[in-house]
Amino acid sequence: MTSRRYPGAVLESRRIHILSDSTGETAERAVRSAMMQFPRAGARIELHTRVRTKEALRPVLESAASEGALVVFTFVSPELREYMHASSRELRIETLDLIGSLIGKLAVYLDCEPANTPSVGLTEDYFRRIEAVEFAVKSDDGKEPRNFKKADVVLCGVSRTSKTPLSTLLAQRGLKVANQLIVRGVPLPHELEDTLPERVVGLTIDVDHLVEIRKARLKQLGMPSDASYGVRELVLQELDYAHSLFRAHPKWHVIDVTGKAIEETASVILEVLKENAGLGKVASD
């Protein structure tokens, strides 16, 4: 079983656990699409993939119970679904079965027994997405500047402008994404200067919103709220420096992420790539 956390811009107290006996991609997309209808709400989403035994499932459920979390699941195994429903009653967890009722309806309509086996379509698209996710991990925070030339898009911004979650989300759609942290007074790597400017996206944000996000992060880490990381004057200086870099590269596309869900920003980036014909392979939903 593997787990991945996708924090939003601000630390949220509400949790949603997504469990799947396969990749969980369908369930995650459904939850994220539904969450876009609640722009003022927020939740920390945690994805648990390839959950195929009761032993693997139980600790997640106990954690969800202690957090008061919502659990969304897609299990094709009748035994796991049955265990899930029984455990949710025992632990008093709010749950949503995304696939069980659909399988039941199809079985009746088609007059056919379901295979009840989790599967992953090992298509060319699947392997492209896996490769893109690995690329994003290796290219996070400018760890591999030489990858900039290979990337479909390079994201640049100061700390906490959603570079990493955006990279992950776009990678799941098959895009090779690299991102570069902008630090005040530190020149950008020369590899970025050699990258096609149409592939570079600058991320900016309102200073007060960024201060709020950083103070929440400091609190999460158990650090004092008056640390320089969250001081408004210093944060403003960081943003001013980032804006000076953006002005120096007029062909970069700059996006203000203030108040935007990462899905909204990702949609803007996909549109930018579509407009720049031939720059990157944009995956469809």
XYZ file of C-alpha atoms in Angstrom:
285
model
C 0.000 0.000 0.000
C 1.230 3.486 -0.817
C 0.011 6.832 0.492
C 0.376 10.365 -0.848
C -0.673 13.637 0.754
C -1.789 16.619 -1.279
C -1.864 19.656 1.012
C -3.684 22.745 -0.148
C -2.222 26.216 0.033
C -3.317 26.568 3.685
C -3.127 23.889 6.341
C -6.665 22.517 6.724
C -8.215 20.768 9.715
C -10.626 18.660 7.667
C -9.298 15.430 6.158
C -10.439 13.240 3.284
C -8.890 9.797 2.910
C -9.215 8.178 -0.524
C -8.680 4.414 -0.541
C -8.362 2.190 -3.575
C -7.229 -1.338 -4.347
C -5.740 0.042 -7.584
C -4.208 3.433 -8.452
C -7.024 5.535 -6.978
C -6.796 7.935 -9.910
C -10.507 7.849 -10.728
C -11.565 8.407 -7.121
C -9.083 11.254 -6.647
C -10.297 13.035 -9.756
C -13.911 12.667 -8.692
C -13.202 14.078 -5.224
C -11.118 16.968 -6.543
C -13.762 17.824 -9.157
C -16.446 17.850 -6.476
C -14.268 19.960 -4.159
C -14.154 22.691 -6.802
C -17.818 23.326 -5.987
C -16.724 24.421 -2.506
C -14.116 27.109 -3.238
C -14.255 28.572 0.269
C -13.932 25.233 1.981
C -10.821 23.137 2.123
C -9.492 19.778 3.192
C -6.253 17.860 3.256
C -6.568 14.926 0.869
C -4.603 11.739 1.445
C -4.566 9.022 -1.202
C -3.944 5.385 -0.249
C -3.375 3.113 -3.236
C -3.273 -0.676 -3.643
C -5.060 -1.335 -0.353
C -5.919 -5.013 -0.813
C -6.046 -6.540 2.661
C -7.965 -5.906 5.866
C -4.632 -5.587 7.659
C -3.608 -2.719 5.393
C -7.026 -1.095 5.628
C -7.524 -1.131 9.401
C -4.795 1.396 10.440
C -6.072 3.913 7.898
C -9.609 3.593 9.217
C -8.478 4.003 12.825
C -6.527 7.100 11.843
C -9.558 8.471 9.986
C -11.740 7.839 13.032
C -9.377 9.754 15.310
C -9.259 12.671 12.836
C -12.997 12.753 12.191
C -12.143 12.330 8.501
C -14.316 11.448 5.528
C -13.297 8.229 3.781
C -13.969 7.784 0.066
C -13.213 4.341 -1.325
C -13.209 2.326 -4.536
C -12.851 -1.374 -3.749
C -13.896 -3.964 -6.317
C -13.415 -6.783 -3.790
C -16.781 -7.611 -2.153
C -14.953 -8.775 0.989
C -13.125 -5.467 1.354
C -16.293 -3.474 0.703
C -18.157 -5.498 3.296
C -15.320 -5.058 5.803
C -15.234 -1.360 5.012
C -18.945 -0.914 5.723
C -18.765 -2.943 8.941
C -15.703 -1.042 10.172
C -17.222 2.329 9.362
C -20.225 1.479 11.534
C -17.955 0.230 14.324
C -15.648 3.247 14.246
C -18.385 5.752 13.328
C -16.654 6.986 10.197
C -18.368 8.902 7.416
C -17.735 6.944 4.209
C -18.631 7.057 0.528
C -18.477 3.980 -1.713
C -17.843 5.343 -5.204
C -17.898 2.081 -7.128
C -19.757 -0.580 -5.135
C -23.299 0.473 -6.006
C -22.320 0.986 -9.657
C -20.894 -2.539 -9.879
C -24.097 -3.892 -8.326
C -26.321 -2.006 -10.771
C -24.228 -3.138 -13.767
C -24.280 -6.756 -12.594
C -28.090 -6.705 -12.585
C -28.427 -4.769 -15.838
C -25.865 -6.855 -17.721
C -27.012 -10.096 -16.069
C -23.376 -10.920 -15.513
C -21.145 -11.561 -12.505
C -18.320 -8.994 -11.990
C -14.711 -10.179 -12.029
C -14.085 -8.411 -8.693
C -10.367 -8.053 -9.375
C -8.510 -4.708 -9.223
C -6.675 -3.874 -12.394
C -4.504 -1.201 -13.912
C -4.631 -0.650 -17.645
C -1.008 -0.951 -18.670
C -1.442 1.323 -21.662
C 1.041 3.710 -23.223
C -0.802 6.540 -21.457
C -0.387 4.805 -18.087
C 3.368 4.437 -18.498
C 3.650 8.048 -19.711
C 1.960 9.255 -16.532
C 4.191 7.107 -14.335
C 7.259 8.511 -16.096
C 5.927 12.052 -15.651
C 5.408 11.572 -11.898
C 8.966 10.235 -11.515
C 10.246 13.211 -13.519
C 8.390 15.671 -11.251
C 9.842 14.083 -8.113
C 13.393 14.239 -9.488
C 12.909 17.821 -10.678
C 11.305 19.297 -7.550
C 12.693 22.601 -6.193
C 15.358 22.823 -8.903
C 17.132 19.627 -7.803
C 17.926 18.749 -11.420
C 18.240 21.977 -13.473
C 19.388 19.961 -16.482
C 15.819 18.598 -16.644
C 14.439 22.042 -17.497
C 15.113 21.476 -21.202
C 13.245 18.155 -21.077
C 10.228 19.541 -19.200
C 6.867 20.351 -20.774
C 6.554 23.152 -18.241
C 8.794 24.716 -15.585
C 7.143 26.409 -12.605
C 8.956 29.241 -10.794
C 7.951 30.979 -7.594
C 8.837 31.810 -4.022
C 8.218 29.306 -1.244
C 4.558 28.253 -0.695
C 3.168 29.225 -4.076
C 1.970 25.628 -4.646
C 4.818 24.611 -6.963
C 5.114 21.035 -5.714
C 1.395 20.118 -5.510
C 0.901 21.704 -8.934
C 3.803 19.666 -10.333
C 2.282 16.494 -8.915
C -1.184 17.217 -10.275
C 0.084 18.080 -13.764
C 2.368 15.027 -13.757
C -0.639 12.812 -13.097
C -2.003 14.140 -16.382
C 1.143 13.052 -18.190
C 3.101 16.322 -18.257
C 6.786 16.419 -17.393
C 7.015 19.233 -14.857
C 10.033 20.800 -13.167
C 9.913 23.598 -10.633
C 12.401 26.170 -9.416
C 12.336 27.924 -6.067
C 12.961 31.673 -6.232
C 15.072 32.957 -3.342
C 15.652 36.688 -2.910
C 19.057 37.713 -4.206
C 19.882 34.264 -5.615
C 20.286 34.184 -9.427
C 18.264 31.631 -11.349
C 20.203 28.624 -12.702
C 21.595 29.202 -16.180
C 19.721 26.117 -17.419
C 16.483 28.041 -16.966
C 17.739 30.797 -19.234
C 18.298 28.180 -21.940
C 14.750 26.818 -21.611
C 12.090 27.844 -24.118
C 10.423 30.828 -22.398
C 6.968 29.685 -23.548
C 7.359 26.665 -21.294
C 8.107 28.661 -18.149
C 5.311 29.700 -15.792
C 5.895 32.162 -12.969
C 3.695 31.846 -9.880
C 2.873 34.873 -7.758
C 0.519 35.487 -4.844
C -0.860 38.313 -2.699
C 1.590 39.172 0.068
C -0.933 39.018 2.915
C -2.260 35.680 1.710
C 1.276 34.316 1.509
C 2.078 35.544 5.013
C -1.022 33.725 6.282
C 0.033 30.514 4.519
C 3.573 30.699 5.859
C 2.464 31.377 9.414
C 0.219 28.319 9.209
C 3.221 26.328 8.010
C 5.372 27.644 10.862
C 2.687 26.626 13.342
C 2.541 23.181 11.789
C 6.307 22.834 12.225
C 6.154 24.084 15.815
C 8.173 27.217 15.009
C 7.505 30.756 16.276
C 5.115 32.795 14.148
C 7.514 35.757 14.117
C 10.249 33.820 12.298
C 11.599 35.695 9.271
C 9.835 33.204 6.970
C 6.504 34.798 7.915
C 7.469 38.460 8.436
C 5.435 40.581 6.018
C 8.225 43.021 5.111
C 10.605 40.200 4.210
C 7.931 38.266 2.349
C 7.153 41.403 0.331
C 10.829 41.725 -0.562
C 10.823 38.121 -1.797
C 7.797 38.760 -3.984
C 9.291 42.001 -5.339
C 12.429 40.083 -6.299
C 10.335 37.405 -8.016
C 8.401 40.072 -9.918
C 11.664 41.645 -11.075
C 12.670 38.279 -12.540
C 9.306 37.918 -14.236
C 9.636 41.395 -15.776
C 13.080 40.441 -17.035
C 11.491 37.472 -18.838
C 8.425 38.938 -20.574
C 7.697 35.708 -22.487
C 7.106 33.778 -19.273
C 3.441 33.352 -18.416
C 2.752 34.645 -14.888
C -0.200 33.334 -12.865
C -1.526 34.829 -9.641
C -2.484 31.833 -7.462
C -4.125 33.902 -4.690
C -7.246 32.101 -3.517
C -7.064 29.566 -6.347
C -7.330 25.824 -5.864
C -4.433 24.006 -7.491
C -6.921 22.488 -9.951
C -7.824 25.974 -11.176
C -4.184 26.943 -11.642
C -3.481 23.634 -13.378
C -6.333 24.333 -15.816
C -4.828 27.738 -16.677
C -1.425 26.128 -17.291
C -2.980 23.485 -19.549
C -4.676 26.234 -21.547
C -1.365 28.071 -21.895
C 0.270 24.923 -23.258
C -2.580 24.358 -25.687
C -2.220 27.898 -26.990
C 1.489 27.339 -27.540
C 1.015 24.624 -30.150
C 3.597 21.866 -30.027
C 4.950 22.806 -26.600
C 4.292 19.813 -24.412
C 1.874 16.957 -24.717
C -1.283 17.842 -22.867
C -3.117 14.841 -21.493
C -6.866 14.726 -21.616
C -8.982 13.805 -18.614
